[in-house]
Short mmCIF file of C-alpha atoms in Angstrom, two decimals:
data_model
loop_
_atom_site.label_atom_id
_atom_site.label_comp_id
_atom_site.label_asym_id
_atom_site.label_seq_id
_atom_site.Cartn_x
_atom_site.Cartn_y
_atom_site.Cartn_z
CA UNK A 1 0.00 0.00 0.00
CA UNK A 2 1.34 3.39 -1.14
CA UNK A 3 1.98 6.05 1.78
CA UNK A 4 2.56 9.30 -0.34
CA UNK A 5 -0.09 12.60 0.31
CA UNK A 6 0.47 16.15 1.07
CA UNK A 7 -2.05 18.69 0.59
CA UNK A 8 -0.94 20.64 -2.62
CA UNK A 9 -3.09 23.06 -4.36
CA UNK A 10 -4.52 21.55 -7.63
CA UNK A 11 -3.15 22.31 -10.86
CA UNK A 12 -1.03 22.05 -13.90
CA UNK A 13 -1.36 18.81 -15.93
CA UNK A 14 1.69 17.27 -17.20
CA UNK A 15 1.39 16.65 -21.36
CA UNK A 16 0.75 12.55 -21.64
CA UNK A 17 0.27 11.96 -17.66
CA UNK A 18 -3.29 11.88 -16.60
CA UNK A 19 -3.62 13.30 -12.68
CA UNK A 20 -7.38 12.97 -11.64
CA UNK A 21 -7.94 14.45 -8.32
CA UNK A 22 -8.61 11.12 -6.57
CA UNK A 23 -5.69 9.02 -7.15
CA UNK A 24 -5.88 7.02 -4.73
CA UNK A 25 -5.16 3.10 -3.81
CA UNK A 26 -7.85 2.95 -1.97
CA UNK A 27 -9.94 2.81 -4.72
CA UNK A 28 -8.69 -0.16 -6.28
CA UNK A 29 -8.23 -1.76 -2.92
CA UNK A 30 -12.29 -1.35 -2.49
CA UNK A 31 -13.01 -2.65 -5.85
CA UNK A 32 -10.97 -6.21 -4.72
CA UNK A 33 -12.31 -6.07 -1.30
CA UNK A 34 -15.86 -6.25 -2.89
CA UNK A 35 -15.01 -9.77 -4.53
CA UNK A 36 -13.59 -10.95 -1.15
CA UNK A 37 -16.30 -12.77 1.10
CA UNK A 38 -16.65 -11.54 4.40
CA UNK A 39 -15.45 -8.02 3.84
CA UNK A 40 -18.64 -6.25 5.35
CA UNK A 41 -18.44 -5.11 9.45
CA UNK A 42 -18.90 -7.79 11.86
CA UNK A 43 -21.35 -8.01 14.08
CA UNK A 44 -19.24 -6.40 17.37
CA UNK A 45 -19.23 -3.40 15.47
CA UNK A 46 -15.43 -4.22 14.70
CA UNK A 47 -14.26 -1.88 10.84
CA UNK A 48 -14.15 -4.31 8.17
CA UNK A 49 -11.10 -5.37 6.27
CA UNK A 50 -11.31 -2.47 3.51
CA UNK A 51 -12.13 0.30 5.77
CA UNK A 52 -8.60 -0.96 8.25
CA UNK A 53 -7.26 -1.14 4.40
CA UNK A 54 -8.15 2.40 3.38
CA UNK A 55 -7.32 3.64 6.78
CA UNK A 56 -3.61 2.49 6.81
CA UNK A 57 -3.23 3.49 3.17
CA UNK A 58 -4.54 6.72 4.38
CA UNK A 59 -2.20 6.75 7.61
CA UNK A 60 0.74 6.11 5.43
CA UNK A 61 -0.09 8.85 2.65
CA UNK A 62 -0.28 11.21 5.67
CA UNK A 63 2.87 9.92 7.02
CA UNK A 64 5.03 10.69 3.91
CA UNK A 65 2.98 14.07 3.09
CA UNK A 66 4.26 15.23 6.94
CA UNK A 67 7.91 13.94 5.78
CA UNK A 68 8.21 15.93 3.21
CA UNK A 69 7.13 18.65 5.24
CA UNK A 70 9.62 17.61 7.67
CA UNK A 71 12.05 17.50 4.76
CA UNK A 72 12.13 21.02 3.81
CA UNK A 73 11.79 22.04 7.18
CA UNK A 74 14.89 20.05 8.38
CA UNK A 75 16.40 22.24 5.24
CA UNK A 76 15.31 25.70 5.80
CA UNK A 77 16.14 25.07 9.47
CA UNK A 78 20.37 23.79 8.76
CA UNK A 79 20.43 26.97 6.27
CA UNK A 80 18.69 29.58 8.33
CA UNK A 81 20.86 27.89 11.69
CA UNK A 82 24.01 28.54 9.42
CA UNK A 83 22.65 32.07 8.69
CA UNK A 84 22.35 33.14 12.36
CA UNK A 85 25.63 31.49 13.26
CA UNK A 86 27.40 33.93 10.40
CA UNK A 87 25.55 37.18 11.62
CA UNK A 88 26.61 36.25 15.05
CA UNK A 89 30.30 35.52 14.62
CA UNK A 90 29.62 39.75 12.41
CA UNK A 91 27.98 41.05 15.54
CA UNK A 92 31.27 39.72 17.85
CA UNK A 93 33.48 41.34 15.19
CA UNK A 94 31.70 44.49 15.07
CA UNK A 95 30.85 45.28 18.78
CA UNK A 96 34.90 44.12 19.11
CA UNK A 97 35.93 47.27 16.76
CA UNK A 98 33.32 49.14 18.35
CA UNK A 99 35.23 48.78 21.92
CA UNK A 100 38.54 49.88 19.71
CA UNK A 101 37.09 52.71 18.41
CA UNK A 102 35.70 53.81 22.14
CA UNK A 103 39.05 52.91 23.17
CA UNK A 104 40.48 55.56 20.51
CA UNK A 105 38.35 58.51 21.41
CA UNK A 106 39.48 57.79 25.09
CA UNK A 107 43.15 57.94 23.88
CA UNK A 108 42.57 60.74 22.10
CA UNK A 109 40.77 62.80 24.82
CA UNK A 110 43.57 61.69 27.71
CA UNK A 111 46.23 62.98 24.93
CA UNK A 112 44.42 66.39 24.52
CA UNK A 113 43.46 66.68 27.98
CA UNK A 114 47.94 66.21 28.32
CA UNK A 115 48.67 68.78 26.37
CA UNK A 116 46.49 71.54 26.67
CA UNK A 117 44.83 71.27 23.71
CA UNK A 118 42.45 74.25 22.95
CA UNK A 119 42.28 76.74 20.53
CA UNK A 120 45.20 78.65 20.13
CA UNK A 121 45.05 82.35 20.17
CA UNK A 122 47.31 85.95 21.13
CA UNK A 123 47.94 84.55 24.61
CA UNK A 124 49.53 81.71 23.55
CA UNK A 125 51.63 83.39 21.35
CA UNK A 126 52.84 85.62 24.00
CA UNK A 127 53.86 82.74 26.37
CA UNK A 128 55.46 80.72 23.73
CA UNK A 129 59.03 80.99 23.78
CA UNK A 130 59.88 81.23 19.86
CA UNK A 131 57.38 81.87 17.09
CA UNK A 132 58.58 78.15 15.97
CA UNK A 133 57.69 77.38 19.60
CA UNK A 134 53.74 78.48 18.61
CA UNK A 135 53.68 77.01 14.85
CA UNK A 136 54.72 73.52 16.36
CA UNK A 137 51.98 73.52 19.54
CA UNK A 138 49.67 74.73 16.69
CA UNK A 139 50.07 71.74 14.09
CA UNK A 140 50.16 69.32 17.07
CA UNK A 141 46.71 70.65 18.33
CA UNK A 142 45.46 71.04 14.56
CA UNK A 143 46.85 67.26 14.09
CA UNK A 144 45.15 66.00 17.41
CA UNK A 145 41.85 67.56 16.13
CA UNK A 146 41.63 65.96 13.27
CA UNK A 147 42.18 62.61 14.81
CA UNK A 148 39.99 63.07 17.49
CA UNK A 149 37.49 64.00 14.59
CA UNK A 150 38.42 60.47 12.61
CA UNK A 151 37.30 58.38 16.13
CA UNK A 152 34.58 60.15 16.49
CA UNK A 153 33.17 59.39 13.03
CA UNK A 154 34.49 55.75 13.01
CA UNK A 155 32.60 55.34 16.68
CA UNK A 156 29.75 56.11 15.52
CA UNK A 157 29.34 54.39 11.98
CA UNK A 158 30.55 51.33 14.00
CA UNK A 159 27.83 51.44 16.49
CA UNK A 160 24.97 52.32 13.66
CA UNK A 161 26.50 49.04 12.05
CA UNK A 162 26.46 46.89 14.65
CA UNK A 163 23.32 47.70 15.44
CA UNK A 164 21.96 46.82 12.77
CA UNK A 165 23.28 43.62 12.44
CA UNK A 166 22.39 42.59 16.29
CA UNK A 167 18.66 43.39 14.57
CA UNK A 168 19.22 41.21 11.54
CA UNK A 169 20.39 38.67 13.64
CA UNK A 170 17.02 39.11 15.96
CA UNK A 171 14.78 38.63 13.13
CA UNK A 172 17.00 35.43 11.90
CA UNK A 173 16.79 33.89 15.34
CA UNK A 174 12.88 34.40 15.54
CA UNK A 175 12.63 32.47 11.82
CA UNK A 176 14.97 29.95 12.85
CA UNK A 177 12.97 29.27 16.07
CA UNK A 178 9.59 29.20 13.67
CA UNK A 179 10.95 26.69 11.39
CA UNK A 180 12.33 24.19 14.10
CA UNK A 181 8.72 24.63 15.56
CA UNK A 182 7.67 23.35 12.08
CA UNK A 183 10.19 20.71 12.10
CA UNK A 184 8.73 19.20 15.79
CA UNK A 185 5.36 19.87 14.44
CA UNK A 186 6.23 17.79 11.17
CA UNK A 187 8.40 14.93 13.14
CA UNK A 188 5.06 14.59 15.88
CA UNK A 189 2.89 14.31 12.67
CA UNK A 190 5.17 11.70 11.41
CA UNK A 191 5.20 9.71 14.19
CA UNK A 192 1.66 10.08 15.04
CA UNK A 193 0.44 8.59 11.36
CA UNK A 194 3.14 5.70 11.47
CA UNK A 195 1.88 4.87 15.43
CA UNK A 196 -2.00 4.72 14.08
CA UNK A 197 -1.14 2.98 11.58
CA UNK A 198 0.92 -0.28 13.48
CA UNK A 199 -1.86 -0.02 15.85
CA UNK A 200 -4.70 -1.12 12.98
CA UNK A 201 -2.83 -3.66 11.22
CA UNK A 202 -1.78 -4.96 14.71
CA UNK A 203 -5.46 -5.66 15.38
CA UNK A 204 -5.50 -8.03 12.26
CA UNK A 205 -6.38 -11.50 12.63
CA UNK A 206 -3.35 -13.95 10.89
CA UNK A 207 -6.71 -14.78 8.40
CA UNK A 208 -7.11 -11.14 7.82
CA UNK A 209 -3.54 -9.95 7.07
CA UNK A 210 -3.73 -12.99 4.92
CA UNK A 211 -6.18 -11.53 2.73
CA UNK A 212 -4.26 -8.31 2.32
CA UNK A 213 -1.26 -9.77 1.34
CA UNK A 214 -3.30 -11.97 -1.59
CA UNK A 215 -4.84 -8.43 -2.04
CA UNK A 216 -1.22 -6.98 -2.75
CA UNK A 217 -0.10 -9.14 -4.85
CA UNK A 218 -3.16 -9.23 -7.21
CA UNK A 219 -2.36 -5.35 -7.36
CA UNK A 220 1.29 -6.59 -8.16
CA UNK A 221 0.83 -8.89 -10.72
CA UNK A 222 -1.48 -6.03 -12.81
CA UNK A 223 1.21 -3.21 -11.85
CA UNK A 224 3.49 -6.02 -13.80
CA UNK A 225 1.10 -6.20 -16.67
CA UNK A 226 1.14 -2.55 -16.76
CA UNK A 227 4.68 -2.31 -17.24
CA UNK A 228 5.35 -4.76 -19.68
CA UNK A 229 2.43 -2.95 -22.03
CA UNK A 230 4.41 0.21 -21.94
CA UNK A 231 7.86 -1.68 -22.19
CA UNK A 232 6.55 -2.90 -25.54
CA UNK A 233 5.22 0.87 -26.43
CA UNK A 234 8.18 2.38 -26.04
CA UNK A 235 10.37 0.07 -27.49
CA UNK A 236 8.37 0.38 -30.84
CA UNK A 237 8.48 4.31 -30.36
CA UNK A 238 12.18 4.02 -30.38
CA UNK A 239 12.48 1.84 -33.86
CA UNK A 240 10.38 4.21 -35.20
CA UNK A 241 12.72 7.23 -33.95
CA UNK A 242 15.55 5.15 -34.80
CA UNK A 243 13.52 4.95 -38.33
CA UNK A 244 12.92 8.55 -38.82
CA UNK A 245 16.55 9.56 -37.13
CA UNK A 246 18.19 7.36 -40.11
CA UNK A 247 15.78 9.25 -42.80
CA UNK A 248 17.10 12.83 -41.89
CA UNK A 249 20.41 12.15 -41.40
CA UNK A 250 20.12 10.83 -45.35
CA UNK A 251 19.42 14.51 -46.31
CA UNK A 252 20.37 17.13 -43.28
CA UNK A 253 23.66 16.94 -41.44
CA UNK A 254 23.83 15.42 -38.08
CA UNK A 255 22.68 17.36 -34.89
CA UNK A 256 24.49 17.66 -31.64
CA UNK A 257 20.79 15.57 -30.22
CA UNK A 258 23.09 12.35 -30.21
CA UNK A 259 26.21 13.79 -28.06
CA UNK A 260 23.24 15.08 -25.87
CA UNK A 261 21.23 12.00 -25.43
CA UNK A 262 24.82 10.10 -25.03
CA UNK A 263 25.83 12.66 -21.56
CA UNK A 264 22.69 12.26 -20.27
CA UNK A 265 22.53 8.33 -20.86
CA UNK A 266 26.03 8.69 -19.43
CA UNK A 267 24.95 10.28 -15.96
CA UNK A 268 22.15 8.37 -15.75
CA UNK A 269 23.83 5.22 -15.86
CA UNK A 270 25.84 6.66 -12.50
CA UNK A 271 22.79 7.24 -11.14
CA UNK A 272 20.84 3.65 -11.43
CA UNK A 273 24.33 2.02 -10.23
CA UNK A 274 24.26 4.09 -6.89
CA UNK A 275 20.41 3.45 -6.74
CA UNK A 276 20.94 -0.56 -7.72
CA UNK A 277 23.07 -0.33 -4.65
CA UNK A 278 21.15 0.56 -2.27
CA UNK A 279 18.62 -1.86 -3.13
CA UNK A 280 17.42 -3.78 0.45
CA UNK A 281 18.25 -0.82 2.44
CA UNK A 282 15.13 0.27 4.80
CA UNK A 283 12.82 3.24 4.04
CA UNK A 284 13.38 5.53 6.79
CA UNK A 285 11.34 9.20 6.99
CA UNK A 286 13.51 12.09 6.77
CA UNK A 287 16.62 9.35 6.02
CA UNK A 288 18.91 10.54 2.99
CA UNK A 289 21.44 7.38 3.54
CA UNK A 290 23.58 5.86 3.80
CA UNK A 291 22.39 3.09 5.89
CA UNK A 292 18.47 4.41 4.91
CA UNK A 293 16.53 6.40 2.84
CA UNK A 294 12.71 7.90 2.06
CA UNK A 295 12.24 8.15 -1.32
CA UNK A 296 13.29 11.98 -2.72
CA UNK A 297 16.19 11.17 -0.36
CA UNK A 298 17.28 8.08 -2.42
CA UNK A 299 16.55 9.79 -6.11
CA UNK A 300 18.92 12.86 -4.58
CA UNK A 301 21.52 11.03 -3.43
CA UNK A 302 21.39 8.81 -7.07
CA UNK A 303 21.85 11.81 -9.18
CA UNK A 304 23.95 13.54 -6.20
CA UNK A 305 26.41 10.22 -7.63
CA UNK A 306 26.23 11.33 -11.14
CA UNK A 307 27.52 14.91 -10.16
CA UNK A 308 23.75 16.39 -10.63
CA UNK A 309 22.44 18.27 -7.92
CA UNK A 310 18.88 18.40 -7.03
CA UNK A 311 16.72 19.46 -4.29
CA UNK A 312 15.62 17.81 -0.97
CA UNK A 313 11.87 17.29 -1.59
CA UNK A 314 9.78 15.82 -4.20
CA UNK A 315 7.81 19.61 -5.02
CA UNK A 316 10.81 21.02 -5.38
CA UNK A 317 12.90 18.15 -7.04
CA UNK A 318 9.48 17.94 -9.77
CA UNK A 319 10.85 21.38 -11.20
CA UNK A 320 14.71 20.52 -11.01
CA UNK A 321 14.68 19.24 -14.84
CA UNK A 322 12.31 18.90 -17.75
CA UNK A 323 9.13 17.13 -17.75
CA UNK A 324 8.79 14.48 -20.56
CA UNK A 325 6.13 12.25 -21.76
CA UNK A 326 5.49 9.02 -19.37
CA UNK A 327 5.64 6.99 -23.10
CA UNK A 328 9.12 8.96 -23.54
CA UNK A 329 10.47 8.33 -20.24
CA UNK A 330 14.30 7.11 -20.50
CA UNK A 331 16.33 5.14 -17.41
CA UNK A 332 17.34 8.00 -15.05
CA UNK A 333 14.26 10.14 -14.84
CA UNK A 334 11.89 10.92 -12.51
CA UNK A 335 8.64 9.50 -11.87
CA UNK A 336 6.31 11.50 -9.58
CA UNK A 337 3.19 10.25 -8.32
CA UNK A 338 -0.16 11.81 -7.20
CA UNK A 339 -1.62 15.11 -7.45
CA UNK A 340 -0.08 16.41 -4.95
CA UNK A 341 3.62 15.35 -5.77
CA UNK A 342 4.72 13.40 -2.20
CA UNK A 343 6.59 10.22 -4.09
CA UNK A 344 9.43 9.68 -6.81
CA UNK A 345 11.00 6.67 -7.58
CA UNK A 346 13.90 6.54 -10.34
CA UNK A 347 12.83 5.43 -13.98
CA UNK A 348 14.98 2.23 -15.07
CA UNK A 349 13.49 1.28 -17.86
CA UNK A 350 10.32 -1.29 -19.12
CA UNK A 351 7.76 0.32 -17.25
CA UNK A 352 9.84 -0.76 -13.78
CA UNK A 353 11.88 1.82 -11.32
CA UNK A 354 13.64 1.63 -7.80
CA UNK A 355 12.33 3.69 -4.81
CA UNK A 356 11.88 3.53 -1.37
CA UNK A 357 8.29 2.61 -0.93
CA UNK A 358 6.84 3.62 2.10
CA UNK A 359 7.53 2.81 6.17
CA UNK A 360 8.39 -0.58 6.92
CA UNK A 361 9.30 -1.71 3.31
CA UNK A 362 13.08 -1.36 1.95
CA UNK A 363 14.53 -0.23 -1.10
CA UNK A 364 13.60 -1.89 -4.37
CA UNK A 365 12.54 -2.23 -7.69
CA UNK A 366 9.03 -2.19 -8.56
CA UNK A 367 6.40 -1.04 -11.24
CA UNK A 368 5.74 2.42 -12.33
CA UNK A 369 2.31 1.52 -11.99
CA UNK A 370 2.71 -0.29 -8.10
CA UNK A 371 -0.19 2.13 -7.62
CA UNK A 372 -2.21 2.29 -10.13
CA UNK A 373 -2.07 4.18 -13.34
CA UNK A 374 -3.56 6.98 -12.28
CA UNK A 375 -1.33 7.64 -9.29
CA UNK A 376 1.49 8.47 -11.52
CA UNK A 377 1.89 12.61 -11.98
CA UNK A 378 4.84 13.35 -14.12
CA UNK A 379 8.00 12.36 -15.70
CA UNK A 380 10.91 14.72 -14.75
CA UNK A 381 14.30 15.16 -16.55
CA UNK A 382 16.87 16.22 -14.35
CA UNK A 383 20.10 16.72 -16.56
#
């Protein structure tokens, strides 16, 4: 059973990807259940085997939805925690030169306060010994002045500075402490789904989870189906691109499509190895390996191997690249799922891909269409 729903507003609609508003398993689960004898409530009042069914699958989509949350909060949290740390380590620096500057103007004010120094005028002429005795006080005084003048002004566009830096850094402590109150928030959430969850299927007769798993694997074998159908599609749109590729090169030069296709085939290939690798590993919210992963933690850290970058989350990672075509889709991209973007798993080829699946399962490879057709979103490029 899939675990993968945030709330997202509706809308776009990927070109060749249908994304109906109700994509859910549960609706397939409901349509088996209704061929299974005994489904209905009992008696005692206890929920029937497709309403625990719908509820978990429920539980779970909630469960990833509030990781992804917890995702990009974990994120904003480690950049806005570095942020704060910087303007910090500013404000020390500046409220240090601030004390040197104070220090200055007190040096400079002891100095004048040492030699006398005030405005010169006839009297001090008169007591000076030498006219060379006056020019000399007078340059010293002039000289003292002016550097008196120099602390003052550096004192003071010091102090405006630091300031307004220990303000800055005010504001970036009272985000930082908002988004790790939306990282507990997310992480409670989390827990909260996953805990309901263990607690229905715990309830579950051996005869009942029984009947699930023959459930699952009926939804298996037609996920299977599913892929090999659009295996065979797209390997008779490639003749005929092979076909029409051979035509034009016949009577226009050659393109620089093939070196293009060739680097991103290239990366790619980097990317299912590191993925192929961590096959078995267990799905683990918020995990981005090595020992565990969720699933836009695994498809990062793929393409992270092939020297691509992309973001944390799946709503952001769904815009790090191009959207193609599902019957297009080449080993290495993308494939979201549901409206609302809260799963990826990385396209290998033949209708199959490897992801982390959902709490409780591990890393493998599965079909594209593990949850239906209509679950999948959108087929995403990165490179």
């Amino acid at each position: 059973m899939a675990s993968h729903r945030k709330s997202r507003p509706a809308g776009t609609r990927v070109a060749g990807i249908r994304t109906p508003a109700l994509a859910t398993a549960a609706l397939t689960s409901v349509a088996l259940l209704s061929q299974t004898a005994n489904a209905s409530p009992s008696s005692d009042d206890k929920p029937s085997l497709e309403e625990v069914e719908k509820k978990v699958d429920d539980l779970y989509r909630q469960a990833e939805s509030a990781t992804e949350k917890y995702n990009a909060a974990k994120e904003k949290t480690a950049k806005q925690r570095k942020r704060v740390d910087t303007l910090l380590d500013d404000v020390a620096k500046r409220t240090q030169t601030l004390n040197d500057a104070r220090e200055e103007l007190g040096r400079n004010a002891a100095a004048q306060y040492r030699t006398g120094a005030a405005a010169p005028d006839t009297a001090t002429f008169l007591l000076a010994d030498t006219p060379q005795d006056y020019f000399d006080q007078s340059q010293l005084m002039d000289r003292m002045t002016g550097r008196q003048k120099e602390a003052v002004d550096d004192y003071f566009t010091q102090q405006s500075a630091t300031m307004k830096k220990r303000q800055e850094a005010t504001r970036s402590l009272e985000t930082l402490t908002e988004s790790q109150n939306d990282l507990q928030t997310a992480k409670t959430t989390v827990q909260t789904k996953l805990a309901d969850a263990r607690e229905l299927l715990s309830k579950l007769t051996a005869e009942e989870k029984a009947r699930l798993a023959a459930i699952e694997k009926r939804k298996q074998e037609e996920a299977a189906r599913k892929a090999a159908e659009l295996a065979r599609q797209q390997a008779e749109a490639e003749r005929q691109r092979q076909q029409e590729a051979q035509q034009q090169e016949s009577n226009e030069p050659p393109s620089d499509s093939s070196s293009s296709d060739s680097s991103y085939a290239t990366k790619a290939e980097k990317a299912l190895a590191f993925a192929r690798s961590q096959i078995g590993k267990p799905y683990v919210w918020g995990a981005t390996g090595p020992d565990s992963y969720d699933c836009s933690g695994l498809t990062q850290g793929a393409w992270k191997a092939a020297g691509v970058d992309i973001p944390r989350v799946t709503y952001d990672q769904v815009n790090a690249g191009t959207t193609v075509p599902l019957s297009s889709a080449q080993p290495g991209d993308l494939v979201f799922f549901y409206d609302d973007v809260t799963h990826v798993g990385l396209y290998i080829g033949n209708g199959m891909m490897i992801h982390a699946p959902k709490p409780g399962a591990y890393v493998r490879e599965e079909s594209i269409y593990y949850d239906g057709e209509s679950s999948i979103h959108s087929v995403v490029r990165p490179a």
